[in-house]
């Protein structure tokens, strides 16, 4: 009996824990929504049941808000569930221009490189709205190029080279575009101490010795953008070198004026290039204090008679200010500087999008090559940027570039190596979290850096349900008009509480008020992090103003989230209610798990070689035979050649173990036959790895083939269509050789045997001779010797003898 009770208690505990976990993971329930508008802002999965009889006794109004499946399971009819969805509508969708050089010339405003141009997105909280943006680099697109040159004394030789640049550059650029304009400006330095000498003589001629220099100036617009190359040569040829005292120059002042003085410079809505030529460093914001100039640069145009007149009044602009103005005016910058200052300007290039650095040369043709190379480099890359997003709105990019290259995250904003006429696609997803405070439509813009064209997107937000429009204010059902009856429930007026707005916050006893401040009927009022004031928790303040408590019961805070690398939420998210809300492309309890799969990309362009899963930027190999950072190493696996041998053999020659099941088992690759081995693809001929194989069949014939996975992730096999079989053996020489070998071996064995016998006999004879010499002969009679003579004596014979 006790065992039975124990099992029932364990089962009940599991059910309670599961229910609690499910509730914690349900954003609709956690929202504790009091009306339909709050519910649909909780998440894209949330719906509101407006059935008046849906609630059961004891349930709060917030239980009307739940996931759709849960609401239907609890008995709410689908027709009575409020679940508005977002939508998108394209308002302007002019196709990109398909035009080649030599065809009818179009005005810049008639050329389209980006599609669509205008659309409207209606956003529901948590529901992304996606659309595709096409970009095509137009051929023969107009170009405006402004050459901004440092005219300090050290640039004297470079000025001579630029004097003939106009016509030469016009000729070279005509190969790229038929509509090219060029302008020229110069700069030196602010005309105050200590940047220049302010003595009268030095103001007239800042150079020393016999050098004839012009008076120092900050910036001068010498030539407005023009298509007349000869005019460029003429006006530049009239320029003279000037001078200053310190090494850094006032180039930032000049760049700012070139960027913001569009009318004076003559910029059109076309490709805008600014070539900045100098052999020195630069002053930036704060350096003006040396000359007593403390007012920050205002970023406005101050050209009078094409001369910058406020250099003595405004400080140099900051780098960030320049970046903003160059971006706003779609200007791409080319820094042509000497070898000495290359490192400095390369660092500056990293801060200024769509900029390039080249080496300034004393040869005018090299300057032209520098400009053309930099232009090709800049125009071959498209980078999307968006204007400031409304609060709670996020945007994500996925790029689909040439050769099937797909990128996400920050890399999803750009495509490289784009040639004229190439089309690339970007998938853009816009998501809203919640509803902006005003709830009014917002407009954002997306454009490629350095281009004037843009996509205008109007954002509409779904902040209320459709049934909100049918609400009845001061309805009698809501306790004599103390609320608005909408979406099947009462939305109480301020100061009223309860399912039917039957309570006033001023009339409820203190004990009842405290009860509403206890979470889950607990003993702690406002989670011990606040005070209960009129039935509502007011959270305490922390010493650190960045740290704060929040929540209905002050149960939330923004400083007790998981940490990684000693950073809150790993530095890749924000802490909300003790939970990390991770930035895009990051996940995990501490936002320390990267969702970027580029580190898991194997050499065959497959995630983890197709043998594992990418978790937090690291491959987890699902096949235990594979290992390594991208699951490509397999110490115990047969080679690629052995793995595909049978299928190649059956498909190419109709032989092998799989010849009967070839069509079923071996159709996973494309087979391409070639005549000989020289026709097989080589690793240097392709952009993807190629494995060369040499295998032998059952008849000892060799066949040669290559195995590869191409850029489209298709498996390719190139095979030589003829077998390399060895010639048959010559029998007679083999038999003769075998017989001769046997005879020779027999003779050799006989000779060895004879030799061994001779050696043995000689050893025995020597032994005999030795024993013979050592023998001692005995002369006594042999004791066992018996004589062969027997003597007998006749007894009577003796007597006769005696008588005789």
PDB file of C-alpha atoms in Angstrom, residues 31 98 353 384 547 584 586 602 636 712 726:
ATOM      1  CA  UNK A  31       2.239  37.935 -20.690  1.00  0.00           C
ATOM      2  CA  UNK A  98      18.659  45.899 -68.770  1.00  0.00           C
ATOM      3  CA  UNK A 353      32.480  52.249 -45.507  1.00  0.00           C
ATOM      4  CA  UNK A 384      23.154  47.314 -47.721  1.00  0.00           C
ATOM      5  CA  UNK A 547      20.228  47.782 -12.430  1.00  0.00           C
ATOM      6  CA  UNK A 584      20.518  37.850 -33.707  1.00  0.00           C
ATOM      7  CA  UNK A 586      23.281  34.096 -30.756  1.00  0.00           C
ATOM      8  CA  UNK A 602      33.523  21.686 -44.493  1.00  0.00           C
ATOM      9  CA  UNK A 636      38.916   3.943 -39.744  1.00  0.00           C
ATOM     10  CA  UNK A 712      26.117  23.085 -56.527  1.00  0.00           C
ATOM     11  CA  UNK A 726      48.001  -6.168 -68.383  1.00  0.00           C
TER      12      UNK A 726
END
